[in-house]
Amino acid sequence: MDKRSYVIDELISAKAIAARVEALAKEIEEAFHGTDKLIVVGLLRGSFVFIADLVRELDLPVEVDFLEASSYGGEMVSSREVRILKDLRGEIGGRDVLVVEDIVDTGFTLNHVLRLLSSRGPRRLETIALLDKPSRREVDIKATWTGFEIPDAFVVGYGIDFAQRNRNLPYIGTVRFTE
Ligand code: 5GP
């Protein structure tokens, strides 16, 4: 783990996030209008705050499930190799599925998860990412909906951690090392 001291500079305010989540929920409601059940799949752990806010804005019949893929593991760079650490509890065959990701960075994680889930035959499979770092992309993939495009910076807050800390910040900030 990185032991250097750092400060967090606010990048996206809690208010801006709330407004964007509300707008995204409206688009999702329209896209899935008439669904008998939308299975919202949160990718642990970084999406837990986002999914909690998002589902409360959705006026649709919703079921929530979670999937955990291996991530940076305390490091600040992507490992590229994605493993499933915790699979879904429920079946998604023939269902409408929305995968909720915190950040699309290189794209390896989302790509791996979407391949896995599409092999299970969902009726419809869409994705929403709170943050997108397009300049970092290595796999040609884009979420159906994106909250905010951000520059190539390491971010924390609103569910997103640095070595398991700072998930509880209500805003999104960038990490700046002070030594
Ligand atoms: P990808 O596979 O697209 O390179 O990485 C996606 C995952 O990497 C995200 O779900 C997130 O867990 C992690 N990640 C990417 N960028 C950041 C960042 O700026 N901060 C943190 N804490 N995690 C990040």
CSV table of C-alpha atoms and ligand atoms in Angstrom, one decimal:
chain,number,residue,atom,x,y,z
A,1,MET,CA,0.0,0.0,0.0
A,2,ASP,CA,1.1,3.6,-0.8
A,3,LYS,CA,2.1,5.3,2.5
A,4,ARG,CA,2.7,8.8,1.1
A,5,SER,CA,0.6,11.7,2.4
A,6,TYR,CA,-2.0,13.1,0.1
A,7,VAL,CA,-4.8,15.6,-0.2
A,8,ILE,CA,-8.0,15.3,-2.1
A,9,ASP,CA,-9.1,18.1,-4.5
A,10,GLU,CA,-12.8,18.1,-5.3
A,11,LEU,CA,-13.5,17.3,-8.9
A,12,ILE,CA,-17.3,16.7,-9.0
A,13,SER,CA,-19.5,18.0,-6.2
A,14,ALA,CA,-22.2,16.0,-4.4
A,15,LYS,CA,-24.8,18.4,-5.9
A,16,ALA,CA,-23.5,17.8,-9.5
A,17,ILE,CA,-23.5,14.1,-8.9
A,18,ALA,CA,-27.1,14.1,-7.6
A,19,ALA,CA,-28.3,16.1,-10.6
A,20,ARG,CA,-26.6,13.8,-13.1
A,21,VAL,CA,-27.9,10.7,-11.4
A,22,GLU,CA,-31.5,12.0,-11.6
A,23,ALA,CA,-31.1,12.8,-15.3
A,24,LEU,CA,-29.5,9.4,-16.0
A,25,ALA,CA,-32.4,7.7,-14.2
A,26,LYS,CA,-34.9,9.4,-16.5
A,27,GLU,CA,-33.1,8.1,-19.6
A,28,ILE,CA,-32.9,4.6,-18.2
A,29,GLU,CA,-36.6,4.7,-17.3
A,30,GLU,CA,-37.4,5.6,-20.9
A,31,ALA,CA,-35.1,3.0,-22.3
A,32,PHE,CA,-36.5,0.2,-20.2
A,33,HIS,CA,-40.1,1.5,-20.2
A,34,GLY,CA,-42.5,-1.5,-20.0
A,35,THR,CA,-40.0,-4.0,-18.6
A,36,ASP,CA,-41.4,-6.6,-16.3
A,37,LYS,CA,-38.2,-6.6,-14.3
A,38,LEU,CA,-34.9,-4.8,-14.6
A,39,ILE,CA,-32.0,-6.5,-12.9
A,40,VAL,CA,-29.5,-3.9,-11.8
A,41,VAL,CA,-26.1,-5.4,-11.4
A,42,GLY,CA,-23.6,-3.4,-9.3
A,43,LEU,CA,-19.9,-4.1,-9.7
A,44,LEU,CA,-18.4,-4.2,-6.2
A,45,ARG,CA,-17.2,-2.4,-4.5
A,46,GLY,CA,-16.8,1.0,-6.2
A,47,SER,CA,-20.4,1.2,-7.5
A,48,PHE,CA,-22.2,0.7,-4.2
A,49,VAL,CA,-23.0,4.3,-3.5
A,50,PHE,CA,-23.9,5.1,-7.2
A,51,ILE,CA,-26.2,2.0,-7.4
A,52,ALA,CA,-27.9,3.0,-4.2
A,53,ASP,CA,-28.7,6.5,-5.4
A,54,LEU,CA,-29.5,5.3,-8.9
A,55,VAL,CA,-32.1,2.7,-8.0
A,56,ARG,CA,-33.9,5.1,-5.7
A,57,GLU,CA,-34.4,7.4,-8.7
A,58,LEU,CA,-35.8,4.6,-10.9
A,59,ASP,CA,-39.5,4.2,-11.2
A,60,LEU,CA,-39.3,0.7,-12.6
A,61,PRO,CA,-39.7,-2.8,-11.2
A,62,VAL,CA,-36.1,-3.4,-10.1
A,63,GLU,CA,-34.1,-6.2,-8.7
A,64,VAL,CA,-30.5,-5.6,-7.4
A,65,ASP,CA,-27.6,-8.0,-7.6
A,66,PHE,CA,-23.9,-7.7,-7.3
A,67,LEU,CA,-20.8,-9.0,-9.0
A,68,GLU,CA,-17.3,-8.5,-7.8
A,69,ALA,CA,-14.4,-8.5,-10.3
A,70,SER,CA,-10.7,-8.2,-9.2
A,71,SER,CA,-9.6,-4.6,-9.4
A,72,TYR,CA,-6.5,-2.6,-8.6
A,73,GLY,CA,-6.0,-4.3,-5.2
A,74,GLY,CA,-4.4,-1.4,-3.5
A,75,GLU,CA,-2.4,-0.3,-6.4
A,76,MET,CA,-3.0,2.7,-8.6
A,77,VAL,CA,-2.6,0.9,-12.0
A,78,SER,CA,-4.8,-1.6,-13.7
A,79,SER,CA,-3.7,-5.2,-13.6
A,80,ARG,CA,-5.4,-6.0,-17.0
A,81,GLU,CA,-6.2,-9.5,-15.8
A,82,VAL,CA,-9.8,-9.7,-14.6
A,83,ARG,CA,-11.1,-12.4,-12.3
A,84,ILE,CA,-14.6,-12.9,-10.9
A,85,LEU,CA,-14.3,-12.9,-7.1
A,86,LYS,CA,-18.1,-13.0,-6.4
A,87,ASP,CA,-20.7,-14.0,-9.0
A,88,LEU,CA,-24.4,-13.0,-9.2
A,89,ARG,CA,-26.9,-14.7,-6.9
A,90,GLY,CA,-29.6,-14.7,-9.5
A,91,GLU,CA,-30.2,-15.9,-13.1
A,92,ILE,CA,-30.2,-13.3,-15.9
A,93,GLY,CA,-31.2,-15.5,-18.9
A,94,GLY,CA,-34.1,-13.8,-20.8
A,95,ARG,CA,-34.0,-10.7,-18.4
A,96,ASP,CA,-33.3,-7.1,-18.8
A,97,VAL,CA,-29.9,-6.3,-17.2
A,98,LEU,CA,-28.2,-3.0,-16.4
A,99,VAL,CA,-24.6,-3.3,-15.3
A,100,VAL,CA,-23.5,-0.4,-13.0
A,101,GLU,CA,-19.8,0.4,-13.0
A,102,ASP,CA,-18.0,3.1,-11.1
A,103,ILE,CA,-15.2,3.9,-13.6
A,104,VAL,CA,-14.3,2.7,-17.1
A,105,ASP,CA,-10.6,3.2,-17.3
A,106,THR,CA,-8.7,0.8,-19.7
A,107,GLY,CA,-12.0,-1.0,-20.3
A,108,PHE,CA,-10.7,-4.5,-19.4
A,109,THR,CA,-13.1,-5.0,-16.5
A,110,LEU,CA,-16.3,-3.9,-18.2
A,111,ASN,CA,-15.3,-5.9,-21.3
A,112,HIS,CA,-14.7,-9.1,-19.3
A,113,VAL,CA,-18.0,-8.7,-17.3
A,114,LEU,CA,-20.1,-8.0,-20.4
A,115,ARG,CA,-18.7,-11.1,-22.2
A,116,LEU,CA,-19.5,-13.2,-19.2
A,117,LEU,CA,-23.0,-11.9,-18.7
A,118,SER,CA,-23.9,-11.9,-22.4
A,119,SER,CA,-22.9,-15.6,-22.5
A,120,ARG,CA,-25.9,-16.2,-20.1
A,121,GLY,CA,-28.4,-15.0,-22.6
A,122,PRO,CA,-30.0,-11.8,-21.1
A,123,ARG,CA,-32.8,-10.3,-23.2
A,124,ARG,CA,-31.1,-7.0,-23.0
A,125,LEU,CA,-27.8,-6.0,-21.6
A,126,GLU,CA,-26.9,-2.3,-21.0
A,127,THR,CA,-24.3,-0.5,-19.0
A,128,ILE,CA,-23.9,2.6,-17.0
A,129,ALA,CA,-20.7,4.0,-15.7
A,130,LEU,CA,-20.5,7.0,-13.4
A,131,LEU,CA,-17.1,8.0,-14.7
A,132,ASP,CA,-15.3,7.5,-17.9
A,133,LYS,CA,-11.6,8.1,-18.6
A,134,PRO,CA,-11.6,7.9,-22.4
A,135,SER,CA,-7.9,8.8,-22.7
A,136,ARG,CA,-6.9,5.7,-20.9
A,137,ARG,CA,-8.9,3.2,-23.0
A,138,GLU,CA,-7.1,0.1,-24.2
A,139,VAL,CA,-10.2,-2.0,-25.1
A,140,ASP,CA,-12.8,-0.6,-27.5
A,141,ILE,CA,-15.8,-0.4,-25.2
A,142,LYS,CA,-18.1,2.3,-24.0
A,143,ALA,CA,-20.9,2.2,-21.5
A,144,THR,CA,-24.4,2.9,-22.8
A,145,TRP,CA,-24.7,5.8,-20.3
A,146,THR,CA,-21.9,7.8,-18.7
A,147,GLY,CA,-22.2,10.2,-15.8
A,148,PHE,CA,-19.1,12.3,-16.4
A,149,GLU,CA,-16.0,12.1,-18.6
A,150,ILE,CA,-12.9,12.8,-16.6
A,151,PRO,CA,-9.2,13.3,-17.3
A,152,ASP,CA,-6.5,10.8,-16.6
A,153,ALA,CA,-6.4,11.2,-12.8
A,154,PHE,CA,-6.8,8.9,-9.8
A,155,VAL,CA,-10.1,9.6,-8.2
A,156,VAL,CA,-11.8,8.7,-4.9
A,157,GLY,CA,-15.1,9.3,-3.1
A,158,TYR,CA,-18.7,8.5,-3.7
A,159,GLY,CA,-18.0,4.8,-3.2
A,160,ILE,CA,-14.5,4.8,-4.9
A,161,ASP,CA,-11.5,4.1,-2.7
A,162,PHE,CA,-7.8,4.6,-2.4
A,163,ALA,CA,-6.5,1.5,-0.6
A,164,GLN,CA,-10.0,1.0,0.9
A,165,ARG,CA,-10.2,4.6,2.3
A,166,ASN,CA,-12.3,7.6,1.2
A,167,ARG,CA,-15.3,5.6,-0.1
A,168,ASN,CA,-17.5,7.7,2.3
A,169,LEU,CA,-16.7,11.1,0.7
A,170,PRO,CA,-20.0,12.5,-0.7
A,171,TYR,CA,-18.1,14.1,-3.7
A,172,ILE,CA,-15.5,12.8,-6.2
A,173,GLY,CA,-12.0,14.1,-5.8
A,174,THR,CA,-8.6,13.6,-7.2
A,175,VAL,CA,-5.7,12.4,-5.1
A,176,ARG,CA,-2.7,14.7,-5.0
A,177,PHE,CA,0.5,13.5,-3.2
A,178,THR,CA,2.1,16.1,-0.9
A,179,GLU,CA,5.4,14.4,-0.4
B,1,5GP,P1,-10.4,-0.9,-16.1
B,1,5GP,O1,-10.6,-2.4,-16.1
B,1,5GP,O2,-11.4,-0.2,-17.0
B,1,5GP,O3,-9.0,-0.4,-16.4
B,1,5GP,O4,-10.7,-0.5,-14.6
B,1,5GP,C1,-11.9,-0.3,-14.0
B,1,5GP,C2,-11.8,-0.4,-12.6
B,1,5GP,O5,-10.5,0.2,-12.1
B,1,5GP,C3,-12.8,0.5,-11.9
B,1,5GP,O6,-14.0,-0.2,-11.7
B,1,5GP,C4,-12.2,0.9,-10.6
B,1,5GP,O7,-12.3,-0.1,-9.7
B,1,5GP,C5,-10.7,0.9,-11.0
B,1,5GP,N1,-10.3,2.3,-11.2
B,1,5GP,C6,-10.1,2.9,-12.4
B,1,5GP,N2,-9.7,4.2,-12.3
B,1,5GP,C7,-9.7,4.4,-10.9
B,1,5GP,C8,-9.4,5.6,-10.1
B,1,5GP,O8,-9.2,6.7,-10.6
B,1,5GP,N3,-9.6,5.4,-8.8
B,1,5GP,C9,-9.9,4.2,-8.2
B,1,5GP,N4,-10.0,4.1,-6.9
B,1,5GP,N5,-10.1,3.1,-9.0
B,1,5GP,C10,-10.1,3.2,-10.3
